[in-house]
PDB file of C-alpha atoms in Angstrom:
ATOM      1  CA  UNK A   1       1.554  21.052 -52.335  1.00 71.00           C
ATOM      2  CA  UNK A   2       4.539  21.284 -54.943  1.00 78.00           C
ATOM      3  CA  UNK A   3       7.553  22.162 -52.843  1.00 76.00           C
ATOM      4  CA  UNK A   4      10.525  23.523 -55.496  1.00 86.00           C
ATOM      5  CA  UNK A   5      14.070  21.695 -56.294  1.00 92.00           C
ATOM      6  CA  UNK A   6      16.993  22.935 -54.998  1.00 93.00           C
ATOM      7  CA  UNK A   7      19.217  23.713 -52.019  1.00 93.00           C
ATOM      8  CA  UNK A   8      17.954  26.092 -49.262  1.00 90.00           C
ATOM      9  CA  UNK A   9      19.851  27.988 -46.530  1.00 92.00           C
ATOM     10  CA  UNK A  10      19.155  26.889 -43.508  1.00 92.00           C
ATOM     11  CA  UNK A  11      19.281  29.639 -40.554  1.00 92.00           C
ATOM     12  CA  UNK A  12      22.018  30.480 -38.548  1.00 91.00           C
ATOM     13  CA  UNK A  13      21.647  28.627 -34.922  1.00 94.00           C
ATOM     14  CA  UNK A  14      20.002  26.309 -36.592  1.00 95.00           C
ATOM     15  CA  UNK A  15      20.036  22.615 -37.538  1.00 95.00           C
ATOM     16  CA  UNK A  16      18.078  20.408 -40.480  1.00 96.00           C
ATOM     17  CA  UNK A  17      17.442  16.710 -40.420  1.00 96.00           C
ATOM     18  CA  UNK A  18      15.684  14.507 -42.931  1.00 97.00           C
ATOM     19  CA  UNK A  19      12.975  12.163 -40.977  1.00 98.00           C
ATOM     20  CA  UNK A  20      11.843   9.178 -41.603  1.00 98.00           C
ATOM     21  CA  UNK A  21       8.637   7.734 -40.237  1.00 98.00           C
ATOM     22  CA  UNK A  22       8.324   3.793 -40.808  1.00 98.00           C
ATOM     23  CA  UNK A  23       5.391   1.739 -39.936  1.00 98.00           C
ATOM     24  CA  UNK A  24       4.609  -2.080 -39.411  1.00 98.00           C
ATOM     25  CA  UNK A  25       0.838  -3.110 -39.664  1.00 98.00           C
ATOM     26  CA  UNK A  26       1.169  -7.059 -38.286  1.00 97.00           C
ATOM     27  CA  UNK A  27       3.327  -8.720 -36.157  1.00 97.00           C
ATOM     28  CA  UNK A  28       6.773  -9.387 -37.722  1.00 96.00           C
ATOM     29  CA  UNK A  29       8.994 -12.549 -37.678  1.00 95.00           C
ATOM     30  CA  UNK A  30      11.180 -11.841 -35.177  1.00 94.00           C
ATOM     31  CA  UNK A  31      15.267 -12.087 -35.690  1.00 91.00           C
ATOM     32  CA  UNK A  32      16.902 -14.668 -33.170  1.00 92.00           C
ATOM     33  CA  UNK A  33      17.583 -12.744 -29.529  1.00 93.00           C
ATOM     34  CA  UNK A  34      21.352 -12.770 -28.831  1.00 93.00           C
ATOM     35  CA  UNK A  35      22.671 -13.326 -25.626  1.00 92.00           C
ATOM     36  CA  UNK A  36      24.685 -10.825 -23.486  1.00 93.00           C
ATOM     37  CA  UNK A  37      25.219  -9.703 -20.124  1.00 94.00           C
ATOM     38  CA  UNK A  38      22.524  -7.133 -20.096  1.00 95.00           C
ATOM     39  CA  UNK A  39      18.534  -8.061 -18.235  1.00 96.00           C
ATOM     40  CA  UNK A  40      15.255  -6.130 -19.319  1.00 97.00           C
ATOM     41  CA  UNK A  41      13.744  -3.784 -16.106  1.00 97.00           C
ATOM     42  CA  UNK A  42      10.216  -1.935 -16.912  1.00 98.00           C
ATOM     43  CA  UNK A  43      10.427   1.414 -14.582  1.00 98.00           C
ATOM     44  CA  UNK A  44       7.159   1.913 -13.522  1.00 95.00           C
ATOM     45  CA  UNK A  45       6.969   5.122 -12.611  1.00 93.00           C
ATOM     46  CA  UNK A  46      10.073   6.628 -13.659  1.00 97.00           C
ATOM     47  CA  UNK A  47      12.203   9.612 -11.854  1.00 97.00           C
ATOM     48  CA  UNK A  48      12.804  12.289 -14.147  1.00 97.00           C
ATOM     49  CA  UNK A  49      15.786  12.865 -12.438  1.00 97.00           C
ATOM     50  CA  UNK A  50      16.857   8.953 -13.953  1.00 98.00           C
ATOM     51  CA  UNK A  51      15.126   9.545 -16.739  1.00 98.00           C
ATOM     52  CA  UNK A  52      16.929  12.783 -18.012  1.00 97.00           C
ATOM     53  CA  UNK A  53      20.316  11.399 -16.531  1.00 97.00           C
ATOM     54  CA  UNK A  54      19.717   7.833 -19.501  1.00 98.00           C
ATOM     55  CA  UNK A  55      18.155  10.219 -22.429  1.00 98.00           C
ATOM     56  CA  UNK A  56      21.086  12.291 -22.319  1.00 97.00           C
ATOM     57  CA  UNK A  57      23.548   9.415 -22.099  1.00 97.00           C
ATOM     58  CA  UNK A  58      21.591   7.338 -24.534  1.00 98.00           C
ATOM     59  CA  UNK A  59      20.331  10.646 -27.058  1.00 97.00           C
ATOM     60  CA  UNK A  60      22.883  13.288 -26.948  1.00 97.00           C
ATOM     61  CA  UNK A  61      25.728  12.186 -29.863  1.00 97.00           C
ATOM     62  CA  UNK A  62      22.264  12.011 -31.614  1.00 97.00           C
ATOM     63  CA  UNK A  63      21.361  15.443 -30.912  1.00 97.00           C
ATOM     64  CA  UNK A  64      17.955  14.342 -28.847  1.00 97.00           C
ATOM     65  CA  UNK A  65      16.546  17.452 -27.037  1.00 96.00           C
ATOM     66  CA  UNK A  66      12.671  17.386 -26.728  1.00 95.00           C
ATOM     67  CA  UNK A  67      12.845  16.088 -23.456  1.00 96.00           C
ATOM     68  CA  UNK A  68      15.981  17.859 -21.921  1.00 96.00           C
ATOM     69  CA  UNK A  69      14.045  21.188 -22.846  1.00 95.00           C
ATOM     70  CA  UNK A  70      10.910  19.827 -20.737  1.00 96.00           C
ATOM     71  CA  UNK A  71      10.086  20.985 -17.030  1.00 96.00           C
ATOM     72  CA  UNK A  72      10.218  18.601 -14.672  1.00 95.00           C
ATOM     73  CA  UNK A  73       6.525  18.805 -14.179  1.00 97.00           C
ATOM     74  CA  UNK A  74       5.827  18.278 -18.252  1.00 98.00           C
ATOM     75  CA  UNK A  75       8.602  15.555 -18.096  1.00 98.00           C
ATOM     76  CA  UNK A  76       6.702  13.551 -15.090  1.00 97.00           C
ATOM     77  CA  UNK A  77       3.468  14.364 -16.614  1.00 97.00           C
ATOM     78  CA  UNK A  78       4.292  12.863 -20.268  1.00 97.00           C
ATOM     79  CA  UNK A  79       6.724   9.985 -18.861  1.00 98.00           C
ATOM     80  CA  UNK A  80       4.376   8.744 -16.565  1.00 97.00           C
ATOM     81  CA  UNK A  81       1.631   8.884 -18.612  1.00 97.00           C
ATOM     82  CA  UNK A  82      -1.551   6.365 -18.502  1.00 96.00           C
ATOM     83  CA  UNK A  83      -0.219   3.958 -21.763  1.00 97.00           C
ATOM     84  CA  UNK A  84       3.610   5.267 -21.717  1.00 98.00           C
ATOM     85  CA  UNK A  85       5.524   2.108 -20.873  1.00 98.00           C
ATOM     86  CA  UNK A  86       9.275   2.580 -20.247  1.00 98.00           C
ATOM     87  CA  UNK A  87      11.986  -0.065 -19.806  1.00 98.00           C
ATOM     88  CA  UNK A  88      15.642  -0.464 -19.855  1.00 98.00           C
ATOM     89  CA  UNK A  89      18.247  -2.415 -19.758  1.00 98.00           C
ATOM     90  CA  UNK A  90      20.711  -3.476 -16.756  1.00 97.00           C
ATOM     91  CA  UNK A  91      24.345  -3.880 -17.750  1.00 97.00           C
ATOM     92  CA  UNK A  92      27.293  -4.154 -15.212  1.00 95.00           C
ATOM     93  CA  UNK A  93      25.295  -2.416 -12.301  1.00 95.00           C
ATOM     94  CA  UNK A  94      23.795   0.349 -14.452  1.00 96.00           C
ATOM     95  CA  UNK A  95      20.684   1.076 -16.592  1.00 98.00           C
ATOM     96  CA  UNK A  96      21.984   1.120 -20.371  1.00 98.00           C
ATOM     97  CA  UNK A  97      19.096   1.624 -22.634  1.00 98.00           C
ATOM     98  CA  UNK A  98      15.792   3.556 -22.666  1.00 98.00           C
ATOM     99  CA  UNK A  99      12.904   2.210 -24.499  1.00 98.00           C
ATOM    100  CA  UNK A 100       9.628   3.888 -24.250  1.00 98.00           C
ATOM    101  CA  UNK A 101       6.389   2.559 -25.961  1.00 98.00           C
ATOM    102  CA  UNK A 102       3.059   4.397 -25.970  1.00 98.00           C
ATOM    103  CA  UNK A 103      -0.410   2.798 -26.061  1.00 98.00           C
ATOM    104  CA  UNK A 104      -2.333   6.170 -25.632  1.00 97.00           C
ATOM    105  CA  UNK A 105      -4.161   5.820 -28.991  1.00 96.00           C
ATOM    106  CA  UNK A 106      -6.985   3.032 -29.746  1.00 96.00           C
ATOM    107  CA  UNK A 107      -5.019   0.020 -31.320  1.00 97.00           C
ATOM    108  CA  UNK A 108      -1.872   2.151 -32.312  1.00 98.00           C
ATOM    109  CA  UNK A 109       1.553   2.091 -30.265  1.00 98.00           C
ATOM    110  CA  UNK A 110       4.125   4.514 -31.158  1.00 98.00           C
ATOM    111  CA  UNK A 111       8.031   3.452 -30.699  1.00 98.00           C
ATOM    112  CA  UNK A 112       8.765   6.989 -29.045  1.00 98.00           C
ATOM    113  CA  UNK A 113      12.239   6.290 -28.155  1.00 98.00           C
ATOM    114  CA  UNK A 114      14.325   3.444 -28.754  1.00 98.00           C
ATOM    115  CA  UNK A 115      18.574   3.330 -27.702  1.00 97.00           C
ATOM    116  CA  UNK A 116      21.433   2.172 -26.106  1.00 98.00           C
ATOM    117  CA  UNK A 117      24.495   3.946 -24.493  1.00 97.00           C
ATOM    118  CA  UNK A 118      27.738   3.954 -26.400  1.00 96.00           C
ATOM    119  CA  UNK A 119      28.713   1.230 -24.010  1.00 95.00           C
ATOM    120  CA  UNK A 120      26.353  -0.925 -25.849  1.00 96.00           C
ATOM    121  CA  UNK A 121      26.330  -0.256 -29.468  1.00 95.00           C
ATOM    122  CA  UNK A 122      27.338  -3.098 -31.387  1.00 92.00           C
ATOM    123  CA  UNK A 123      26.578  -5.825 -28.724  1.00 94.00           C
ATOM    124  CA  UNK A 124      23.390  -6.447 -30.473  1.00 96.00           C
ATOM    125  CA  UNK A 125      21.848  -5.245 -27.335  1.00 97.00           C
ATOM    126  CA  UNK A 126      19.365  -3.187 -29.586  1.00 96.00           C
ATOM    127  CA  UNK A 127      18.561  -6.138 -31.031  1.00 97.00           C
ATOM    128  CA  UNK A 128      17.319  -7.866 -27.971  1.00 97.00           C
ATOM    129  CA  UNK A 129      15.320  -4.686 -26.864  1.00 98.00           C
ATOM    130  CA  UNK A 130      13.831  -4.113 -29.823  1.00 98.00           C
ATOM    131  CA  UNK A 131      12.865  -8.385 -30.232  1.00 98.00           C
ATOM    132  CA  UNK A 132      10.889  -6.935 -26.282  1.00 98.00           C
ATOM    133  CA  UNK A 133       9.848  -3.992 -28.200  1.00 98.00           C
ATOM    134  CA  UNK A 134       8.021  -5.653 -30.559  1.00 98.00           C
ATOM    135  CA  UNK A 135       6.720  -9.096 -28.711  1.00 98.00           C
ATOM    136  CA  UNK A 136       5.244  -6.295 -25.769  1.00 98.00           C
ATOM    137  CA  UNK A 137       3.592  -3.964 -28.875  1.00 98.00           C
ATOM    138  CA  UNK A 138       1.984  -7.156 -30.726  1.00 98.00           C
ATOM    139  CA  UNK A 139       0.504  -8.631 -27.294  1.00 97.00           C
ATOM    140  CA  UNK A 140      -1.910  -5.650 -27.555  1.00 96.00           C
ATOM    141  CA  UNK A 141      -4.903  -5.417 -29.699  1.00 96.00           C
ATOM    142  CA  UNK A 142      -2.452  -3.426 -32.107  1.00 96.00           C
ATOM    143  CA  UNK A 143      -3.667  -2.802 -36.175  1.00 97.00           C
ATOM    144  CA  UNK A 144      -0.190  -0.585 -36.429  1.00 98.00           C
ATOM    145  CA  UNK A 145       3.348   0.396 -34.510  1.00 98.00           C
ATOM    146  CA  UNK A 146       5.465   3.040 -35.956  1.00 98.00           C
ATOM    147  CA  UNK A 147       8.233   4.993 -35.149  1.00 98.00           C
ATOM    148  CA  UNK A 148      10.500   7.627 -37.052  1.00 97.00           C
ATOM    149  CA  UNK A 149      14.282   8.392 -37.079  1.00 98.00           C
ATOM    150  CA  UNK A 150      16.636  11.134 -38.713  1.00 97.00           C
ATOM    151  CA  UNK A 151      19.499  12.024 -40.121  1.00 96.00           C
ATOM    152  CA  UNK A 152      21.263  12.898 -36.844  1.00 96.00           C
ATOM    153  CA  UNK A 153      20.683   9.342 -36.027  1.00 96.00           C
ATOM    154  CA  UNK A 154      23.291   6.713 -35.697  1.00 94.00           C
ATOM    155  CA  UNK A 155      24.301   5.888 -39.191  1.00 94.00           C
ATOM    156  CA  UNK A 156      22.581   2.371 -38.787  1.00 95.00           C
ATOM    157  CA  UNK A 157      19.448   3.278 -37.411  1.00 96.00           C
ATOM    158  CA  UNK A 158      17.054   3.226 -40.250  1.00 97.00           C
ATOM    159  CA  UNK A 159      18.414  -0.001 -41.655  1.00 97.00           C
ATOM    160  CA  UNK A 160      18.193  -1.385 -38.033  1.00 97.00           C
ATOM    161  CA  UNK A 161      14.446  -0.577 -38.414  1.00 98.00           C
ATOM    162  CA  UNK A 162      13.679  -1.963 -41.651  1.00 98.00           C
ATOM    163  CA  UNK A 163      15.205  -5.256 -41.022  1.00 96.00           C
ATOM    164  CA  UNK A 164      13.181  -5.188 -37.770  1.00 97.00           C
ATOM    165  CA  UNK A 165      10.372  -4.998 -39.985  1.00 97.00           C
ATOM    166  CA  UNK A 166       9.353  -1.658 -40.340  1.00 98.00           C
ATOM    167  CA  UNK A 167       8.206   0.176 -43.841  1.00 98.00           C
ATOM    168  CA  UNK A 168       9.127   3.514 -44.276  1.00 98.00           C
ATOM    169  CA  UNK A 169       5.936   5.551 -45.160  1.00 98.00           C
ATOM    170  CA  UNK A 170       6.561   9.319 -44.637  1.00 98.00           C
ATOM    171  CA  UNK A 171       9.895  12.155 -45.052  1.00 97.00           C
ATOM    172  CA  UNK A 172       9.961  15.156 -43.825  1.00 96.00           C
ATOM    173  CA  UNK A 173      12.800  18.226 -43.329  1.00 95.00           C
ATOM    174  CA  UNK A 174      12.964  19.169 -39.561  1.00 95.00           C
ATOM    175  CA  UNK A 175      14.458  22.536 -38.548  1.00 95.00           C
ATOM    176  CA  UNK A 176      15.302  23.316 -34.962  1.00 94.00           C
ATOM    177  CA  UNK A 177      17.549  25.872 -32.835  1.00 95.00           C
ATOM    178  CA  UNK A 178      21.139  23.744 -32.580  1.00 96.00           C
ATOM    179  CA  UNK A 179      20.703  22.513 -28.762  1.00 96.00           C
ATOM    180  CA  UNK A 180      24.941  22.670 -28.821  1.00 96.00           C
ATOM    181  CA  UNK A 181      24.261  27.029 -28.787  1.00 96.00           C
ATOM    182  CA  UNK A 182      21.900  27.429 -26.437  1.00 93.00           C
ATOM    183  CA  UNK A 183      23.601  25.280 -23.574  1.00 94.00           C
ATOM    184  CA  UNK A 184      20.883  22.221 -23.525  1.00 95.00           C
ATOM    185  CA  UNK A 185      23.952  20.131 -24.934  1.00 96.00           C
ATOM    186  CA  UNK A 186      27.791  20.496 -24.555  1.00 95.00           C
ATOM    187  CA  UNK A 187      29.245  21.574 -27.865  1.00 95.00           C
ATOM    188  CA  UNK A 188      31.368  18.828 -28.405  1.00 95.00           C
ATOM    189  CA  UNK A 189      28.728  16.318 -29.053  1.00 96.00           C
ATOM    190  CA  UNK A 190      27.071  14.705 -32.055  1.00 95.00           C
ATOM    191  CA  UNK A 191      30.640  15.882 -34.251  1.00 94.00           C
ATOM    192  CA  UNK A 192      28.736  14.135 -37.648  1.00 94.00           C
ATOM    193  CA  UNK A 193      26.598  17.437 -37.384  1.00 94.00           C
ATOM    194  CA  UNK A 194      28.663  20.341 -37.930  1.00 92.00           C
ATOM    195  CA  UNK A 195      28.140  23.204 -35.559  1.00 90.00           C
ATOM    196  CA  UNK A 196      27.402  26.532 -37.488  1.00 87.00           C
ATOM    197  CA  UNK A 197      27.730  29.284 -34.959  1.00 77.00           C
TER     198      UNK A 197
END
């Protein structure tokens, strides 16, 4: 499909992100696991209350939304899942970090959500979860793990990915309704995307 050159409006109420999907198809050489004051905890059947409560604090300065808009029924169905694994990470009494894996397709795993509070960025904390990340994906009959981020993303993100060993293989324009006008998320968030009333 050619798709023209050039800029294009994008919609009042609405926002546009570049994605990114990246894949790994083998096991990569893992970087060195630093060491801070944080402990990996696997919630086995998560609350969505909890759950909701550490994707907003860990996704909303990067504008995540799909599962604020859920119910709470769609939330416990998809979060709870049979092959959805989520874990966090414990830091000075509270949970800090919300990795979720999923194992729902033969030999695949997808990296649906990977991040750490503000508290935590730049402790190499997301280091250590992803080195978990990646030692619990490989244990499994895997032949690929993949993930994608966007431009909302921290800054760092993508690089953080390839030097975890991910290959980006797909990009894509997103549009969506701007979750800062419709009340999902306080309009003073995620300030590196204007808001265009």
């Amino acid at each position: 499909m050619s798709v023209p050159d050039g800029y294009f409006d994008v919609p009042p109420g609405k926002v546009a992100a570049v994605v990114t999907s990246l894949e790994m198809l083998a096991p990569p050489v893992l970087r060195p696991d630093p060491i801070g004051d944080w402990a990996l905890r696997r919630v086995a059947q998560p609350d969505p209350a909890w759950y909701r409560d550490l994707y907003a604090r860990v996704g909303s300065e990067w504008l995540w939304t799909q599962r604020l808009r859920m119910s709470e029924a769609e939330l416990s169905r998809t979060i709870r899942a049979e092959g959805v694994e989520i874990t966090t990470l414990e830091h000075a009494g509270g949970d800090e970090a919300l990795l979720e894996l999923d194992f729902s397709k033969k030999n695949e795993c997808e990296l649906v959500l990977f991040g750490v509070t503000s508290k935590l960025i730049g402790t190499s904390a997301g280091r250590y979860l992803m080195n978990h990340a990646l030692r619990r994906a490989w244990a499994q009959p895997l032949t690929r793990l993949w993930v994608h981020t966007c431009s909302f993303d921290h800054p760092r993100a993508l690089a953080f990915y390839q030097r975890s060993g991910f290959r980006p293989y797909r990009r894509q324009i997103e549009i969506a309704p701007d979750p800062r006008l419709d009340g999902t998320l306080p309009r003073d968030v995620a300030p590196h995307v204007p808001l265009l009333a």
